[in-house]
Short mmCIF file of C-alpha atoms and ligand atoms in Angstrom, two decimals:
data_model
loop_
_atom_site.label_atom_id
_atom_site.label_comp_id
_atom_site.label_asym_id
_atom_site.label_seq_id
_atom_site.Cartn_x
_atom_site.Cartn_y
_atom_site.Cartn_z
CA MET A 1 84.50 120.37 81.39
CA GLU A 2 80.79 120.73 81.96
CA LEU A 3 80.87 116.83 83.21
CA ILE A 4 83.67 117.23 85.15
CA ASP A 5 81.40 116.17 88.61
CA ASP A 6 80.42 112.59 86.43
CA TRP A 7 83.06 110.04 87.23
CA GLN A 8 82.12 107.91 84.42
CA TRP A 9 83.77 111.02 82.61
CA GLN A 10 87.30 110.96 84.91
CA MET A 11 87.20 107.98 83.78
CA ALA A 12 86.73 107.71 80.21
CA ASN A 13 89.37 111.51 80.36
CA ARG A 14 91.83 109.79 82.60
CA ILE A 15 95.56 110.86 81.49
CA THR A 16 97.80 108.44 80.21
CA ASP A 17 100.09 110.00 78.11
CA VAL A 18 102.38 113.26 77.68
CA ALA A 19 100.71 115.31 76.04
CA ALA A 20 97.44 115.41 78.35
CA LEU A 21 99.86 115.29 80.85
CA SER A 22 101.46 118.70 79.56
CA GLN A 23 98.28 120.48 79.98
CA TYR A 24 98.43 120.28 84.15
CA VAL A 25 102.08 120.29 84.54
CA ASP A 26 105.44 121.97 83.77
CA LEU A 27 107.68 118.36 81.50
CA THR A 28 110.94 119.03 80.74
CA GLU A 29 112.21 116.36 77.33
CA ALA A 30 114.01 114.37 79.30
CA GLU A 31 110.91 113.85 81.97
CA ALA A 32 108.39 113.33 79.02
CA SER A 33 110.75 110.30 77.82
CA GLU A 34 110.88 108.88 81.37
CA ILE A 35 107.77 108.72 81.80
CA ASN A 36 107.51 106.89 78.76
CA THR A 37 110.02 104.45 79.36
CA VAL A 38 108.94 103.86 82.86
CA GLY A 39 105.12 103.52 81.22
CA SER A 40 105.64 100.93 79.31
CA LYS A 41 106.91 98.62 82.33
CA PHE A 42 104.37 100.04 85.43
CA ARG A 43 100.93 100.81 83.97
CA TRP A 44 100.15 104.64 85.13
CA ALA A 45 96.59 106.81 84.28
CA ILE A 46 95.83 110.29 86.12
CA THR A 47 91.62 111.51 86.63
CA PRO A 48 91.63 114.63 85.45
CA TYR A 49 90.74 115.55 88.98
CA TYR A 50 93.69 114.46 90.96
CA ALA A 51 95.63 115.48 87.73
CA SER A 52 93.93 119.65 89.23
CA LEU A 53 95.82 119.39 92.38
CA MET A 54 99.16 119.32 90.83
CA ASP A 55 101.37 121.83 91.00
CA ARG A 56 102.13 123.11 87.54
CA ARG A 57 105.84 123.75 88.48
CA ASN A 58 107.35 122.71 91.44
CA VAL A 59 108.87 118.44 90.66
CA ASN A 60 108.71 118.04 94.23
CA CYS A 61 104.52 117.92 94.88
CA PRO A 62 103.16 115.29 96.36
CA ILE A 63 100.52 114.80 94.09
CA ARG A 64 102.50 114.34 90.72
CA LYS A 65 105.34 112.16 93.09
CA GLN A 66 102.28 110.18 93.38
CA ALA A 67 100.71 109.61 90.46
CA ILE A 68 103.05 110.86 87.30
CA PRO A 69 105.94 108.07 86.86
CA SER A 70 109.28 108.67 88.54
CA ILE A 71 112.61 107.37 86.02
CA LEU A 72 113.37 105.91 89.71
CA GLU A 73 110.09 102.73 89.12
CA LEU A 74 113.69 101.34 87.19
CA ARG A 75 116.53 102.39 88.78
CA CYS A 76 116.02 100.95 91.77
CA PHE A 77 116.05 96.91 91.23
CA ARG A 78 115.64 96.06 95.11
CA GLY A 79 112.98 95.02 96.54
CA LEU A 80 109.82 91.80 95.31
CA GLN A 81 107.18 91.36 93.43
CA ASP A 82 104.72 90.51 96.43
CA PRO A 83 106.81 90.61 99.32
CA LEU A 84 103.10 89.74 101.54
CA HIS A 85 103.44 86.30 99.32
CA GLU A 86 99.65 87.49 98.65
CA GLU A 87 99.53 84.87 95.84
CA THR A 88 100.60 82.06 98.24
CA GLN A 89 97.48 82.75 100.69
CA SER A 90 94.94 82.70 98.39
CA PRO A 91 92.61 79.73 98.29
CA ALA A 92 90.67 81.24 95.27
CA PRO A 93 91.51 83.43 92.98
CA GLY A 94 92.15 86.94 93.80
CA LEU A 95 91.01 86.17 97.72
CA ILE A 96 93.77 86.02 100.08
CA HIS A 97 93.02 84.47 103.80
CA ARG A 98 95.57 85.33 106.29
CA TYR A 99 93.82 85.86 109.31
CA PRO A 100 91.21 82.73 110.81
CA ASP A 101 87.94 85.36 110.83
CA ARG A 102 88.92 87.63 107.69
CA VAL A 103 89.78 87.50 104.61
CA ALA A 104 89.97 90.37 101.46
CA LEU A 105 88.60 89.77 98.32
CA THR A 106 89.87 91.62 95.27
CA VAL A 107 87.06 91.97 92.83
CA SER A 108 88.97 94.94 90.50
CA SER A 109 92.47 94.84 89.07
CA VAL A 110 91.89 98.98 88.13
CA CYS A 111 92.05 102.33 89.36
CA ALA A 112 91.10 105.42 88.91
CA VAL A 113 94.71 106.70 89.61
CA TYR A 114 97.89 104.49 89.78
CA CYS A 115 99.68 104.97 92.83
CA ARG A 116 104.04 104.95 92.51
CA HIS A 117 103.94 103.05 95.05
CA CYS A 118 101.15 100.55 95.07
CA THR A 119 101.85 97.19 96.85
CA ARG A 120 100.02 95.67 94.39
CA LYS A 121 101.97 96.91 91.51
CA ARG A 122 102.19 93.55 90.50
CA PHE A 123 99.15 93.41 88.98
CA VAL A 124 96.98 96.98 89.49
CA GLY A 125 96.35 98.07 85.78
CA GLN A 126 96.58 94.36 84.26
CA PRO A 127 93.34 92.88 82.78
CA VAL A 128 93.79 89.78 85.27
CA PRO A 129 91.51 86.77 85.13
CA ARG A 130 90.43 86.75 89.27
CA THR A 131 87.99 89.55 89.00
CA THR A 132 85.73 87.66 86.15
CA TRP A 133 82.19 87.70 87.75
CA SER A 134 82.75 83.33 88.07
CA ALA A 135 86.78 84.47 90.12
CA VAL A 136 84.56 86.97 92.11
CA SER A 137 82.08 84.13 92.91
CA ALA A 138 84.27 81.26 93.67
CA GLY A 139 86.16 83.42 96.83
CA ILE A 140 82.20 84.30 97.49
CA GLU A 141 81.78 80.06 97.30
CA TYR A 142 84.86 80.09 99.93
CA ILE A 143 83.56 82.52 101.46
CA ARG A 144 80.12 80.99 102.25
CA GLN A 145 81.86 77.16 102.82
CA THR A 146 84.27 79.03 105.72
CA GLU A 147 82.37 79.47 108.58
CA ALA A 148 84.99 81.28 110.53
CA ILE A 149 84.90 83.97 108.16
CA ARG A 150 83.45 87.02 109.78
CA ASP A 151 84.98 90.22 107.70
CA VAL A 152 85.54 90.36 104.61
CA LEU A 153 86.64 93.36 102.60
CA ILE A 154 86.95 93.80 99.08
CA THR A 155 89.20 95.36 97.82
CA GLY A 156 91.55 95.58 94.80
CA GLY A 157 92.81 97.42 92.54
CA ASP A 158 89.63 99.23 93.52
CA PRO A 159 86.36 98.41 93.92
CA PHE A 160 84.87 101.10 93.54
CA ILE A 161 85.71 101.11 89.79
CA LEU A 162 83.12 98.51 89.30
CA PRO A 163 79.71 100.18 88.53
CA ASP A 164 76.66 99.86 91.45
CA GLU A 165 75.11 96.90 90.17
CA ARG A 166 78.53 94.69 89.82
CA LEU A 167 78.71 95.93 93.37
CA GLU A 168 75.73 95.41 94.49
CA ARG A 169 75.91 91.62 93.45
CA ILE A 170 78.39 91.48 95.01
CA LEU A 171 77.54 92.70 98.15
CA LYS A 172 74.07 91.07 97.83
CA GLU A 173 76.10 87.64 97.69
CA LEU A 174 77.89 88.15 101.01
CA ARG A 175 74.44 89.00 103.03
CA SER A 176 73.13 85.97 101.64
CA ILE A 177 76.17 84.30 104.20
CA ASP A 178 74.78 84.46 107.90
CA HIS A 179 78.39 84.71 109.29
CA VAL A 180 79.32 87.64 107.44
CA GLU A 181 79.22 89.70 109.63
CA ILE A 182 80.97 93.05 108.75
CA ILE A 183 81.78 94.35 104.85
CA ARG A 184 84.50 96.62 104.30
CA PHE A 185 85.48 97.85 100.96
CA GLY A 186 88.95 99.56 101.10
CA THR A 187 88.90 102.24 97.89
CA ARG A 188 91.19 105.26 96.90
CA THR A 189 88.23 107.13 95.09
CA PRO A 190 87.48 109.83 98.22
CA CYS A 191 91.01 111.12 97.62
CA THR A 192 91.57 110.44 93.65
CA MET A 193 87.92 110.43 92.16
CA PRO A 194 85.15 111.61 95.30
CA GLN A 195 83.18 112.11 92.37
CA ARG A 196 82.74 108.43 91.90
CA ILE A 197 81.09 109.01 95.57
CA THR A 198 77.29 109.78 94.00
CA THR A 199 74.47 109.93 96.56
CA LYS A 200 73.14 106.87 94.32
CA LEU A 201 75.63 104.60 95.42
CA CYS A 202 75.73 105.38 99.24
CA ASP A 203 72.06 104.36 98.94
CA MET A 204 73.10 100.57 97.84
CA LEU A 205 75.66 100.30 100.71
CA ALA A 206 72.79 101.39 103.27
CA LYS A 207 71.44 98.92 102.22
CA TYR A 208 73.87 95.69 102.97
CA HIS A 209 74.65 97.28 106.56
CA PRO A 210 77.09 96.84 107.96
CA VAL A 211 79.65 98.60 105.98
CA TRP A 212 82.70 100.28 106.33
CA VAL A 213 84.64 102.31 104.02
CA ASN A 214 88.70 102.71 104.34
CA THR A 215 90.24 105.76 102.27
CA HIS A 216 93.86 105.70 101.34
CA PHE A 217 94.54 109.92 101.64
CA ASN A 218 98.43 110.32 102.32
CA HIS A 219 98.68 114.11 102.05
CA PRO A 220 96.55 117.38 103.29
CA ARG A 221 96.90 119.15 99.71
CA GLU A 222 94.51 115.72 99.47
CA LEU A 223 92.08 116.82 101.88
CA THR A 224 89.38 119.67 99.15
CA GLU A 225 86.31 120.52 99.46
CA GLU A 226 85.60 117.76 96.53
CA ALA A 227 86.75 115.25 98.71
CA ALA A 228 84.99 116.61 102.17
CA GLN A 229 81.73 116.23 100.13
CA ALA A 230 82.24 112.46 99.24
CA VAL A 231 83.20 110.92 102.84
CA ASP A 232 80.22 113.51 104.02
CA ARG A 233 78.04 111.28 101.46
CA LEU A 234 79.22 107.90 102.55
CA LEU A 235 78.91 109.58 106.52
CA ARG A 236 75.39 110.46 106.32
CA ALA A 237 74.97 106.78 104.65
CA GLY A 238 75.67 105.90 108.25
CA ILE A 239 79.04 104.21 106.50
CA PRO A 240 82.43 104.89 109.21
CA VAL A 241 85.08 106.02 107.31
CA GLY A 242 88.75 105.84 108.27
CA ASN A 243 92.11 106.21 106.33
CA GLN A 244 95.21 104.27 106.08
CA SER A 245 98.24 106.04 104.50
CA VAL A 246 101.48 105.20 103.28
CA LEU A 247 104.24 106.43 104.96
CA LEU A 248 106.02 107.75 101.94
CA ARG A 249 109.90 109.07 101.64
CA GLY A 250 109.85 113.39 100.66
CA ILE A 251 105.89 113.44 100.82
CA ASN A 252 104.45 112.88 104.19
CA ASP A 253 107.74 111.71 106.50
CA ASP A 254 107.81 115.23 108.44
CA ILE A 255 106.13 115.53 111.40
CA ASP A 256 104.34 118.92 110.19
CA THR A 257 102.72 116.91 106.83
CA MET A 258 101.59 114.66 109.08
CA LYS A 259 99.84 116.23 111.74
CA LYS A 260 98.47 118.23 108.78
CA LEU A 261 97.15 115.11 107.10
CA LEU A 262 95.78 113.77 110.44
CA HIS A 263 94.13 116.42 111.39
CA GLY A 264 92.15 117.11 108.46
CA LEU A 265 91.09 113.66 108.47
CA LEU A 266 89.42 114.61 111.39
CA LYS A 267 87.62 118.36 109.96
CA MET A 268 86.31 115.39 107.91
CA ARG A 269 85.23 113.37 110.64
CA VAL A 270 87.53 110.67 108.72
CA ARG A 271 89.50 108.71 111.38
CA PRO A 272 93.04 107.98 111.07
CA TYR A 273 93.66 104.04 111.48
CA TYR A 274 97.07 102.27 109.53
CA LEU A 275 100.16 104.39 108.60
CA TYR A 276 101.94 101.80 106.88
CA GLN A 277 105.84 101.46 106.08
CA CYS A 278 106.43 101.64 102.63
CA ASP A 279 106.02 97.88 101.32
CA PRO A 280 109.13 96.16 99.73
CA VAL A 281 107.31 96.65 96.41
CA ILE A 282 110.25 96.55 93.72
CA GLY A 283 109.59 99.78 91.88
CA THR A 284 108.79 101.75 94.49
CA GLU A 285 112.81 102.29 96.98
CA HIS A 286 112.72 105.94 96.44
CA PHE A 287 109.60 106.16 98.42
CA TRP A 288 110.92 103.53 101.23
CA THR A 289 111.97 105.28 104.92
CA PRO A 290 114.09 103.69 107.51
CA LEU A 291 111.52 102.07 110.04
CA GLU A 292 112.63 104.89 112.91
CA THR A 293 110.78 107.51 110.84
CA GLY A 294 107.55 106.03 111.51
CA LEU A 295 109.06 105.42 115.32
CA ASP A 296 109.80 108.72 114.96
CA LEU A 297 106.54 110.02 114.32
CA ILE A 298 104.59 108.28 116.08
CA ASP A 299 106.28 108.90 119.21
CA GLN A 300 105.92 113.06 118.08
CA LEU A 301 101.62 112.68 117.74
CA GLN A 302 100.99 110.31 121.26
CA GLY A 303 100.24 112.69 123.35
CA TYR A 304 100.98 115.63 121.44
CA THR A 305 97.44 115.40 119.44
CA THR A 306 94.14 114.15 119.83
CA GLY A 307 94.07 110.43 120.96
CA PHE A 308 92.33 109.62 117.59
CA ALA A 309 94.23 111.38 115.07
CA VAL A 310 97.45 108.66 115.72
CA PRO A 311 97.02 106.00 113.24
CA GLN A 312 98.29 103.17 114.12
CA PHE A 313 102.32 101.97 112.72
CA ILE A 314 101.88 99.02 110.89
CA VAL A 315 104.88 96.90 108.87
CA ASP A 316 102.79 94.21 106.89
CA SER A 317 103.77 91.05 105.79
CA PRO A 318 103.18 87.47 104.88
CA ILE A 319 102.00 86.37 107.85
CA GLY A 320 99.90 89.79 108.79
CA LYS A 321 99.88 93.05 110.03
CA ILE A 322 102.45 94.08 113.00
CA PRO A 323 101.69 96.94 114.33
CA VAL A 324 105.11 98.49 115.96
CA SER A 325 105.65 101.31 118.25
CA ARG A 326 108.56 102.37 120.58
CA SER A 327 107.86 100.84 124.19
CA ARG A 328 106.39 102.59 127.01
CA LEU A 329 106.66 99.50 129.28
CA LEU A 330 110.52 100.34 130.19
CA GLU A 331 109.98 97.36 133.10
CA LEU A 332 107.68 95.32 134.25
CA THR A 333 108.08 93.08 137.35
CA GLU A 334 105.18 91.03 139.71
CA ASP A 335 104.17 93.61 141.93
CA HIS A 336 104.72 97.10 139.95
CA ALA A 337 105.17 98.39 136.21
CA VAL A 338 107.58 101.57 135.08
CA LEU A 339 105.80 103.31 132.31
CA ARG A 340 106.96 106.63 130.07
CA ASN A 341 104.88 109.22 129.36
CA TYR A 342 105.25 111.65 125.92
CA GLU A 343 106.71 113.79 127.65
CA GLY A 344 109.70 110.56 128.75
CA LYS A 345 108.55 111.42 131.85
CA THR A 346 108.64 108.05 133.39
CA ILE A 347 106.00 106.48 136.80
CA THR A 348 106.18 103.49 138.37
CA ILE A 349 102.43 102.08 138.80
CA SER A 350 102.36 99.51 141.59
CA TYR A 351 100.37 96.82 141.22
CA PRO A 352 99.81 95.40 144.46
CA MET A 353 99.00 98.84 146.11
CA GLN A 354 95.85 98.88 143.51
CA LEU A 355 94.95 94.45 144.72
CA HIS A 356 94.89 95.62 147.47
CA SER A 357 93.24 98.19 148.07
CA HIS A 358 90.37 95.72 147.63
CA SER A 359 88.92 96.84 150.70
CA ILE A 360 87.75 100.61 150.32
CA LEU A 361 86.25 99.46 146.77
CA PRO A 362 82.48 99.89 146.24
CA ALA A 363 81.71 95.03 146.57
CA ALA A 364 81.03 95.12 143.00
CA CYS A 365 84.43 95.50 142.07
CA GLN A 366 85.60 93.36 144.54
C1 PLP B 6 94.61 93.77 105.94
C2 PLP B 6 94.53 92.75 105.61
C3 PLP B 6 93.17 92.44 106.56
C4 PLP B 6 92.55 93.62 107.31
O1 PLP B 6 93.09 93.61 108.45
P1 PLP B 6 92.21 94.57 109.85
O2 PLP B 6 94.01 94.39 110.38
O3 PLP B 6 91.85 94.16 110.52
O4 PLP B 6 92.36 95.77 108.56
C5 PLP B 6 92.65 91.58 106.15
N1 PLP B 6 93.62 90.68 105.22
C6 PLP B 6 94.19 89.97 104.07
C7 PLP B 6 95.02 89.40 103.39
C8 PLP B 6 95.12 92.53 104.59
O5 PLP B 6 95.98 92.17 103.98
S1 SF4 B 7 94.37 103.06 94.50
FE1 SF4 B 7 95.59 101.20 95.75
S2 SF4 B 7 95.03 99.75 94.58
FE2 SF4 B 7 95.22 101.55 93.13
S3 SF4 B 7 97.19 102.11 92.75
FE3 SF4 B 7 96.74 103.03 94.60
S4 SF4 B 7 97.41 101.84 95.97
FE4 SF4 B 7 97.36 100.77 94.37
#
């Protein structure tokens, strides 16, 4: 176990069968056979690090639920393969162009841990041609030809599964394109395999600034010392780190857990960015929550905690990510607005009064 700190060791020793998993959690025979049944349809793999966070006896452990296949993945038939229509918005293999000024470039179909709630369940863990170098470079060529693209999101699967040299090749190509302003990565490795965030990787990324990283923590139990150190290495390299969580039934859909997660992220200097309504992907129905759950959580956060602890609650869709919240604007007329604060108190803000107070404003404001 002396190599536990090494990400290559973590990848090579991923848990992919019931016998290995039994070293971390107690499984009944029925559970073991269900895991095998589901595994033949949806791939699973768990790093020894992530498995070590599991509760041996509690089947409701949030780490277990995110990583160990559940028979419910096969029992629920609602949901779609590709609810966001990513495959039809793809002008080059693995490239998704949905917004005018930015794209998502899929460079890997491999992840350290295959999350049971994954939106890209349709291809993660499968050897797909879209991630070969010729496909990735076709995506880069599309970006080169499309001047409107100023922001490139490198995603997967998990891009940080690629070796440093491959990542650097992608970054070098992108940086040779004048109109690409920012490059960002979506990676779950700080959560599922923090060993991946080596100083060598961070030094390499820092050569291609501005580089941003968004990661994916869903539960306070994932906020370990190892994860905090991985994040710290990214931050020290000047890389801002944000977090995108998925709202998951029985995992983080209550205010206490969500607050602990958000406050824990701030302590690690990670900025909560998005909280996603779970996409209606086939095989994930057991994680779905009603839309009200997310709206209620945001209502219980905004005003009650640090403003920048509160993520935007997002419903993703084929026409883009849509932030949703209960309106605090109760009424808007030509001369006033009625607004509601976090406690439900209302206030009327009268605009003409402010406009007419020109005379008392300094000249620069008139
Ligand atoms: C999420 C996403 C982006 C980035 O969206 P932001 O709201 O800017 O974070 C870009 N392209 C695609 C296809 C996406 O799904
Ligand atoms: S790390 Fe991301 S892409 Fe990979 S399985 Fe998890 S949610 Fe899906």
